PDB file of C-alpha atoms in Angstrom:
ATOM      1  CA  MET A   1     320.772  86.162 158.294  1.00 95.00           C
ATOM      2  CA  TYR A   2     323.812  83.806 157.864  1.00 98.00           C
ATOM      3  CA  SER A   3     326.103  83.610 154.910  1.00 98.00           C
ATOM      4  CA  THR A   4     328.317  80.993 153.632  1.00 99.00           C
ATOM      5  CA  TYR A   5     331.017  82.552 151.270  1.00 99.00           C
ATOM      6  CA  VAL A   6     333.834  81.608 149.069  1.00 99.00           C
ATOM      7  CA  LEU A   7     336.854  83.920 148.904  1.00 98.00           C
ATOM      8  CA  PHE A   8     339.553  83.968 146.256  1.00 98.00           C
ATOM      9  CA  SER A   9     343.185  85.259 146.481  1.00 98.00           C
ATOM     10  CA  LYS A  10     344.711  86.129 143.235  1.00 97.00           C
ATOM     11  CA  LYS A  11     348.064  86.256 145.084  1.00 97.00           C
ATOM     12  CA  THR A  12     348.127  82.620 146.057  1.00 97.00           C
ATOM     13  CA  LEU A  13     345.490  81.346 143.735  1.00 98.00           C
ATOM     14  CA  ARG A  14     343.595  79.811 146.593  1.00 97.00           C
ATOM     15  CA  TYR A  15     340.049  79.568 147.741  1.00 98.00           C
ATOM     16  CA  TYR A  16     338.729  80.073 151.224  1.00 98.00           C
ATOM     17  CA  THR A  17     335.322  78.970 152.469  1.00 98.00           C
ATOM     18  CA  GLY A  18     333.548  80.202 155.587  1.00 98.00           C
ATOM     19  CA  SER A  19     330.324  81.106 157.154  1.00 98.00           C
ATOM     20  CA  THR A  20     329.271  84.272 159.199  1.00 99.00           C
ATOM     21  CA  ASP A  21     326.369  86.532 160.183  1.00 98.00           C
ATOM     22  CA  ASP A  22     328.268  89.647 159.105  1.00 98.00           C
ATOM     23  CA  ILE A  23     330.044  89.142 155.703  1.00 97.00           C
ATOM     24  CA  GLU A  24     331.312  92.751 155.425  1.00 97.00           C
ATOM     25  CA  ASN A  25     333.039  92.587 158.891  1.00 96.00           C
ATOM     26  CA  ARG A  26     334.297  89.127 158.276  1.00 96.00           C
ATOM     27  CA  LEU A  27     335.918  90.116 154.966  1.00 97.00           C
ATOM     28  CA  ARG A  28     337.527  93.201 156.641  1.00 96.00           C
ATOM     29  CA  GLU A  29     338.943  90.641 159.302  1.00 95.00           C
ATOM     30  CA  HIS A  30     340.392  88.506 156.598  1.00 96.00           C
ATOM     31  CA  ASN A  31     341.855  91.442 154.565  1.00 97.00           C
ATOM     32  CA  SER A  32     343.469  93.045 157.733  1.00 96.00           C
ATOM     33  CA  GLY A  33     345.309  89.840 158.728  1.00 92.00           C
ATOM     34  CA  GLU A  34     343.183  88.889 161.642  1.00 89.00           C
ATOM     35  CA  THR A  35     342.888  85.416 160.357  1.00 84.00           C
ATOM     36  CA  LYS A  36     346.427  84.051 160.685  1.00 87.00           C
ATOM     37  CA  SER A  37     345.879  80.803 158.540  1.00 88.00           C
ATOM     38  CA  ILE A  38     344.924  82.861 155.392  1.00 93.00           C
ATOM     39  CA  ARG A  39     347.118  86.074 156.099  1.00 92.00           C
ATOM     40  CA  ASN A  40     349.424  85.453 153.159  1.00 95.00           C
ATOM     41  CA  GLY A  41     346.474  85.476 150.616  1.00 96.00           C
ATOM     42  CA  ILE A  42     345.491  89.277 151.321  1.00 97.00           C
ATOM     43  CA  PRO A  43     343.685  90.784 149.510  1.00 97.00           C
ATOM     44  CA  TRP A  44     340.835  88.258 149.460  1.00 98.00           C
ATOM     45  CA  LYS A  45     337.815  88.816 147.239  1.00 98.00           C
ATOM     46  CA  VAL A  46     334.263  87.479 147.797  1.00 98.00           C
ATOM     47  CA  ILE A  47     333.437  85.423 144.805  1.00 98.00           C
ATOM     48  CA  HIS A  48     330.348  83.556 146.040  1.00 98.00           C
ATOM     49  CA  ILE A  49     327.817  84.018 148.795  1.00 98.00           C
ATOM     50  CA  GLU A  50     324.754  82.019 149.822  1.00 98.00           C
ATOM     51  CA  ARG A  51     322.313  83.161 152.456  1.00 98.00           C
ATOM     52  CA  PHE A  52     320.522  81.091 155.016  1.00 99.00           C
ATOM     53  CA  LYS A  53     318.006  81.800 157.859  1.00 98.00           C
ATOM     54  CA  THR A  54     319.852  79.752 160.365  1.00 98.00           C
ATOM     55  CA  ARG A  55     323.501  79.266 161.401  1.00 98.00           C
ATOM     56  CA  VAL A  56     323.031  75.478 161.132  1.00 99.00           C
ATOM     57  CA  GLU A  57     322.088  75.762 157.485  1.00 99.00           C
ATOM     58  CA  SER A  58     325.036  78.066 156.744  1.00 99.00           C
ATOM     59  CA  VAL A  59     327.534  75.796 158.551  1.00 99.00           C
ATOM     60  CA  ARG A  60     326.002  72.623 156.702  1.00 99.00           C
ATOM     61  CA  LYS A  61     326.673  74.475 153.478  1.00 99.00           C
ATOM     62  CA  GLU A  62     330.173  75.464 154.367  1.00 99.00           C
ATOM     63  CA  LYS A  63     330.978  71.893 155.113  1.00 99.00           C
ATOM     64  CA  GLN A  64     329.370  70.671 151.967  1.00 98.00           C
ATOM     65  CA  ILE A  65     331.502  73.039 149.947  1.00 99.00           C
ATOM     66  CA  LYS A  66     334.781  72.151 151.828  1.00 98.00           C
ATOM     67  CA  ALA A  67     334.323  68.570 151.318  1.00 98.00           C
ATOM     68  CA  ARG A  68     333.959  68.929 147.600  1.00 97.00           C
ATOM     69  CA  GLY A  69     336.535  71.725 147.030  1.00 98.00           C
ATOM     70  CA  ALA A  70     335.603  75.322 146.466  1.00 98.00           C
ATOM     71  CA  LYS A  71     336.604  75.315 142.823  1.00 97.00           C
ATOM     72  CA  ARG A  72     334.882  72.050 141.953  1.00 97.00           C
ATOM     73  CA  TYR A  73     331.629  73.275 143.741  1.00 97.00           C
ATOM     74  CA  LEU A  74     331.667  76.639 141.908  1.00 97.00           C
ATOM     75  CA  GLU A  75     332.333  74.941 138.597  1.00 95.00           C
ATOM     76  CA  SER A  76     329.437  72.556 139.228  1.00 94.00           C
ATOM     77  CA  ILE A  77     326.898  75.361 140.133  1.00 91.00           C
ATOM     78  CA  ASN A  78     328.152  77.394 137.157  1.00 86.00           C
ATOM     79  CA  GLN A  79     327.514  74.641 134.692  1.00 80.00           C
ATOM     80  CA  SER A  80     324.074  73.792 136.108  1.00 65.00           C
ATOM     81  CA  GLY A  81     322.967  77.293 136.109  1.00 56.00           C
TER      82      GLY A  81
END
């Protein structure tokens, strides 16, 4: 099972979108500083997860969210749901 996720940092007020087959491990990596590009936002919190059967579907959703912007994407699904 693959996951597309959105993280949020209260420290930087920024969102981060990614995809993985192990969300718990990936969050641990992000919060331990292993991901250099978002290290300054530690601690990151998972605020949204969507699960997919294939990596292709998960990466497709990741690109869709990034193209729209995580904040706008989350606002749109909260309004429709």
